[in-house]
Amino acid sequence: MCHKDPKKEFEYFEYAPSLYIKVHYIHISQAELWVRYENIINNVIHKIKLTEMEALDMAFVSKFISKEHAPMIVESLSNIFSDAIIDDELLKIDVGAILGGMIQKNFKSIEKQNRLMEKIDMRQINNYLEELVYDEFGDVLDKRDEKIEAQAQEIESNKKEIKVKDAELESKNEELEFKDAEIDKLNQQKDEVQSKLKSLSEFKDLNSPEARAILNSLILVR
């Protein structure tokens, strides 16, 4: 599907010396897009069931209409989407998903986006898509979820182990701080004793009151 006219219906590309890829180009002119848009509107208004191609036109028109008219077209198609009669439920989901993408692309206002998303019942579309994904890849996703759960439990276990180690370190730090304080106290007492011994050495008479006071204080030091 091309936004601009490629001026050709198809083109060959050489993939390997004996292998070529044929690419088909599809371009819908702006005039044709307007015709298809009006056809969709008329059919929905008159409650006419849409063919598969007409249902797809809702996606094609919203995606390939010019930027100038895109917001108006996307809003208009979003407003009638829920009333469109499309028998193929999966096709309707696909079209709704594309409309949802165009809503987000063309409207910056979150309030506007949410209002239009409600119009196309995007929540239900997402639920359908999730069911489809699980139907197709349920086993793989279950294994992934189990792996994620196991990793989450391992992380939680590691957190608890780290907390225990942190507590042990905190306890050891407190013990070291206590020992440092004891060492400081002993060093202070040592300095005090050395100072008093130096003072005693200066006394000629150790029986003097001053000398005996110093001796008594030394006896009290433990």
PDB file of N, CA and C in Angstrom, residues 48-94:
ATOM      1  N   ILE A  48     -26.637  -1.103   6.440  1.00  0.00           N
ATOM      2  CA  ILE A  48     -26.315  -2.109   5.418  1.00  0.00           C
ATOM      3  C   ILE A  48     -25.021  -2.806   5.838  1.00  0.00           C
ATOM      4  N   LYS A  49     -25.067  -4.136   5.813  1.00  0.00           N
ATOM      5  CA  LYS A  49     -23.885  -4.896   6.211  1.00  0.00           C
ATOM      6  C   LYS A  49     -22.718  -4.582   5.279  1.00  0.00           C
ATOM      7  N   LEU A  50     -21.549  -4.349   5.864  1.00  0.00           N
ATOM      8  CA  LEU A  50     -20.377  -4.039   5.065  1.00  0.00           C
ATOM      9  C   LEU A  50     -19.728  -5.309   4.531  1.00  0.00           C
ATOM     10  N   THR A  51     -19.302  -5.239   3.274  1.00  0.00           N
ATOM     11  CA  THR A  51     -18.536  -6.358   2.729  1.00  0.00           C
ATOM     12  C   THR A  51     -17.151  -6.333   3.373  1.00  0.00           C
ATOM     13  N   GLU A  52     -16.380  -7.385   3.142  1.00  0.00           N
ATOM     14  CA  GLU A  52     -15.031  -7.436   3.692  1.00  0.00           C
ATOM     15  C   GLU A  52     -14.194  -6.256   3.184  1.00  0.00           C
ATOM     16  N   MET A  53     -14.339  -5.925   1.891  1.00  0.00           N
ATOM     17  CA  MET A  53     -13.575  -4.824   1.316  1.00  0.00           C
ATOM     18  C   MET A  53     -14.025  -3.485   1.893  1.00  0.00           C
ATOM     19  N   GLU A  54     -15.326  -3.327   2.101  1.00  0.00           N
ATOM     20  CA  GLU A  54     -15.835  -2.077   2.671  1.00  0.00           C
ATOM     21  C   GLU A  54     -15.363  -1.907   4.117  1.00  0.00           C
ATOM     22  N   ALA A  55     -15.298  -3.027   4.842  1.00  0.00           N
ATOM     23  CA  ALA A  55     -14.784  -2.966   6.212  1.00  0.00           C
ATOM     24  C   ALA A  55     -13.314  -2.539   6.208  1.00  0.00           C
ATOM     25  N   LEU A  56     -12.552  -3.138   5.277  1.00  0.00           N
ATOM     26  CA  LEU A  56     -11.144  -2.764   5.169  1.00  0.00           C
ATOM     27  C   LEU A  56     -10.978  -1.303   4.756  1.00  0.00           C
ATOM     28  N   ASP A  57     -11.949  -0.798   3.988  1.00  0.00           N
ATOM     29  CA  ASP A  57     -11.883   0.602   3.567  1.00  0.00           C
ATOM     30  C   ASP A  57     -11.873   1.551   4.762  1.00  0.00           C
ATOM     31  N   MET A  58     -12.524   1.155   5.856  1.00  0.00           N
ATOM     32  CA  MET A  58     -12.505   2.006   7.048  1.00  0.00           C
ATOM     33  C   MET A  58     -11.066   2.201   7.517  1.00  0.00           C
ATOM     34  N   ALA A  59     -10.256   1.124   7.425  1.00  0.00           N
ATOM     35  CA  ALA A  59      -8.851   1.218   7.818  1.00  0.00           C
ATOM     36  C   ALA A  59      -8.041   1.972   6.770  1.00  0.00           C
ATOM     37  N   PHE A  60      -8.260   1.616   5.482  1.00  0.00           N
ATOM     38  CA  PHE A  60      -7.485   2.241   4.412  1.00  0.00           C
ATOM     39  C   PHE A  60      -7.718   3.751   4.342  1.00  0.00           C
ATOM     40  N   VAL A  61      -8.996   4.146   4.436  1.00  0.00           N
ATOM     41  CA  VAL A  61      -9.324   5.570   4.340  1.00  0.00           C
ATOM     42  C   VAL A  61      -8.697   6.340   5.494  1.00  0.00           C
ATOM     43  N   SER A  62      -8.815   5.816   6.713  1.00  0.00           N
ATOM     44  CA  SER A  62      -8.263   6.519   7.879  1.00  0.00           C
ATOM     45  C   SER A  62      -6.739   6.614   7.805  1.00  0.00           C
ATOM     46  N   LYS A  63      -6.111   5.613   7.201  1.00  0.00           N
ATOM     47  CA  LYS A  63      -4.650   5.573   7.155  1.00  0.00           C
ATOM     48  C   LYS A  63      -4.069   6.387   5.999  1.00  0.00           C
ATOM     49  N   PHE A  64      -4.745   6.395   4.835  1.00  0.00           N
ATOM     50  CA  PHE A  64      -4.142   6.985   3.643  1.00  0.00           C
ATOM     51  C   PHE A  64      -4.749   8.324   3.204  1.00  0.00           C
ATOM     52  N   ILE A  65      -5.807   8.776   3.892  1.00  0.00           N
ATOM     53  CA  ILE A  65      -6.367  10.075   3.542  1.00  0.00           C
ATOM     54  C   ILE A  65      -5.328  11.161   3.816  1.00  0.00           C
ATOM     55  N   SER A  66      -5.375  12.273   3.123  1.00  0.00           N
ATOM     56  CA  SER A  66      -4.378  13.324   3.277  1.00  0.00           C
ATOM     57  C   SER A  66      -4.354  13.859   4.714  1.00  0.00           C
ATOM     58  N   LYS A  67      -3.189  14.349   5.142  1.00  0.00           N
ATOM     59  CA  LYS A  67      -3.025  14.852   6.506  1.00  0.00           C
ATOM     60  C   LYS A  67      -3.995  15.987   6.807  1.00  0.00           C
ATOM     61  N   GLU A  68      -4.308  16.752   5.784  1.00  0.00           N
ATOM     62  CA  GLU A  68      -5.209  17.891   5.961  1.00  0.00           C
ATOM     63  C   GLU A  68      -6.582  17.455   6.450  1.00  0.00           C
ATOM     64  N   HIS A  69      -7.077  16.348   5.923  1.00  0.00           N
ATOM     65  CA  HIS A  69      -8.428  15.893   6.257  1.00  0.00           C
ATOM     66  C   HIS A  69      -8.442  14.720   7.253  1.00  0.00           C
ATOM     67  N   ALA A  70      -7.275  14.210   7.585  1.00  0.00           N
ATOM     68  CA  ALA A  70      -7.206  13.012   8.430  1.00  0.00           C
ATOM     69  C   ALA A  70      -7.954  13.150   9.757  1.00  0.00           C
ATOM     70  N   PRO A  71      -7.746  14.222  10.553  1.00  0.00           N
ATOM     71  CA  PRO A  71      -8.453  14.302  11.841  1.00  0.00           C
ATOM     72  C   PRO A  71      -9.966  14.200  11.697  1.00  0.00           C
ATOM     73  N   MET A  72     -10.540  14.915  10.723  1.00  0.00           N
ATOM     74  CA  MET A  72     -11.997  14.887  10.532  1.00  0.00           C
ATOM     75  C   MET A  72     -12.466  13.496  10.115  1.00  0.00           C
ATOM     76  N   ILE A  73     -11.744  12.853   9.194  1.00  0.00           N
ATOM     77  CA  ILE A  73     -12.132  11.532   8.706  1.00  0.00           C
ATOM     78  C   ILE A  73     -12.018  10.492   9.814  1.00  0.00           C
ATOM     79  N   VAL A  74     -10.902  10.529  10.544  1.00  0.00           N
ATOM     80  CA  VAL A  74     -10.686   9.553  11.622  1.00  0.00           C
ATOM     81  C   VAL A  74     -11.759   9.697  12.699  1.00  0.00           C
ATOM     82  N   GLU A  75     -12.102  10.937  13.076  1.00  0.00           N
ATOM     83  CA  GLU A  75     -13.143  11.146  14.088  1.00  0.00           C
ATOM     84  C   GLU A  75     -14.495  10.659  13.584  1.00  0.00           C
ATOM     85  N   SER A  76     -14.794  10.935  12.332  1.00  0.00           N
ATOM     86  CA  SER A  76     -16.073  10.522  11.756  1.00  0.00           C
ATOM     87  C   SER A  76     -16.194   8.999  11.724  1.00  0.00           C
ATOM     88  N   LEU A  77     -15.138   8.318  11.276  1.00  0.00           N
ATOM     89  CA  LEU A  77     -15.163   6.851  11.215  1.00  0.00           C
ATOM     90  C   LEU A  77     -15.203   6.236  12.613  1.00  0.00           C
ATOM     91  N   SER A  78     -14.549   6.881  13.567  1.00  0.00           N
ATOM     92  CA  SER A  78     -14.569   6.382  14.950  1.00  0.00           C
ATOM     93  C   SER A  78     -15.979   6.470  15.530  1.00  0.00           C
ATOM     94  N   ASN A  79     -16.686   7.546  15.199  1.00  0.00           N
ATOM     95  CA  ASN A  79     -18.040   7.749  15.720  1.00  0.00           C
ATOM     96  C   ASN A  79     -19.035   6.711  15.192  1.00  0.00           C
ATOM     97  N   ILE A  80     -18.800   6.211  13.976  1.00  0.00           N
ATOM     98  CA  ILE A  80     -19.763   5.246  13.402  1.00  0.00           C
ATOM     99  C   ILE A  80     -19.279   3.807  13.531  1.00  0.00           C
ATOM    100  N   PHE A  81     -18.069   3.620  14.034  1.00  0.00           N
ATOM    101  CA  PHE A  81     -17.465   2.281  14.045  1.00  0.00           C
ATOM    102  C   PHE A  81     -18.333   1.251  14.752  1.00  0.00           C
ATOM    103  N   SER A  82     -18.830   1.603  15.935  1.00  0.00           N
ATOM    104  CA  SER A  82     -19.613   0.628  16.708  1.00  0.00           C
ATOM    105  C   SER A  82     -20.918   0.253  16.010  1.00  0.00           C
ATOM    106  N   ASP A  83     -21.437   1.135  15.130  1.00  0.00           N
ATOM    107  CA  ASP A  83     -22.690   0.853  14.416  1.00  0.00           C
ATOM    108  C   ASP A  83     -22.455   0.097  13.104  1.00  0.00           C
ATOM    109  N   ALA A  84     -21.184  -0.008  12.688  1.00  0.00           N
ATOM    110  CA  ALA A  84     -20.884  -0.702  11.429  1.00  0.00           C
ATOM    111  C   ALA A  84     -21.166  -2.193  11.578  1.00  0.00           C
ATOM    112  N   ILE A  85     -21.901  -2.753  10.623  1.00  0.00           N
ATOM    113  CA  ILE A  85     -22.234  -4.180  10.660  1.00  0.00           C
ATOM    114  C   ILE A  85     -21.150  -4.949   9.900  1.00  0.00           C
ATOM    115  N   ILE A  86     -20.267  -5.585  10.665  1.00  0.00           N
ATOM    116  CA  ILE A  86     -19.185  -6.388  10.093  1.00  0.00           C
ATOM    117  C   ILE A  86     -19.296  -7.784  10.691  1.00  0.00           C
ATOM    118  N   ASP A  87     -19.639  -8.764   9.875  1.00  0.00           N
ATOM    119  CA  ASP A  87     -19.879 -10.115  10.379  1.00  0.00           C
ATOM    120  C   ASP A  87     -18.618 -10.756  10.954  1.00  0.00           C
ATOM    121  N   ASP A  88     -17.497 -10.519  10.285  1.00  0.00           N
ATOM    122  CA  ASP A  88     -16.240 -11.136  10.730  1.00  0.00           C
ATOM    123  C   ASP A  88     -15.705 -10.355  11.940  1.00  0.00           C
ATOM    124  N   GLU A  89     -15.823 -10.960  13.107  1.00  0.00           N
ATOM    125  CA  GLU A  89     -15.429 -10.276  14.343  1.00  0.00           C
ATOM    126  C   GLU A  89     -13.934  -9.958  14.359  1.00  0.00           C
ATOM    127  N   LEU A  90     -13.131 -10.879  13.854  1.00  0.00           N
ATOM    128  CA  LEU A  90     -11.691 -10.648  13.834  1.00  0.00           C
ATOM    129  C   LEU A  90     -11.337  -9.493  12.902  1.00  0.00           C
ATOM    130  N   LEU A  91     -12.042  -9.404  11.779  1.00  0.00           N
ATOM    131  CA  LEU A  91     -11.814  -8.304  10.847  1.00  0.00           C
ATOM    132  C   LEU A  91     -12.165  -6.975  11.499  1.00  0.00           C
ATOM    133  N   LYS A  92     -13.254  -6.950  12.242  1.00  0.00           N
ATOM    134  CA  LYS A  92     -13.660  -5.718  12.922  1.00  0.00           C
ATOM    135  C   LYS A  92     -12.618  -5.310  13.959  1.00  0.00           C
ATOM    136  N   ILE A  93     -12.032  -6.296  14.638  1.00  0.00           N
ATOM    137  CA  ILE A  93     -10.984  -6.013  15.620  1.00  0.00           C
ATOM    138  C   ILE A  93      -9.768  -5.410  14.930  1.00  0.00           C
ATOM    139  N   ASP A  94      -9.391  -5.998  13.777  1.00  0.00           N
ATOM    140  CA  ASP A  94      -8.234  -5.482  13.027  1.00  0.00           C
ATOM    141  C   ASP A  94      -8.472  -4.033  12.595  1.00  0.00           C
TER     142      ASP A  94
END
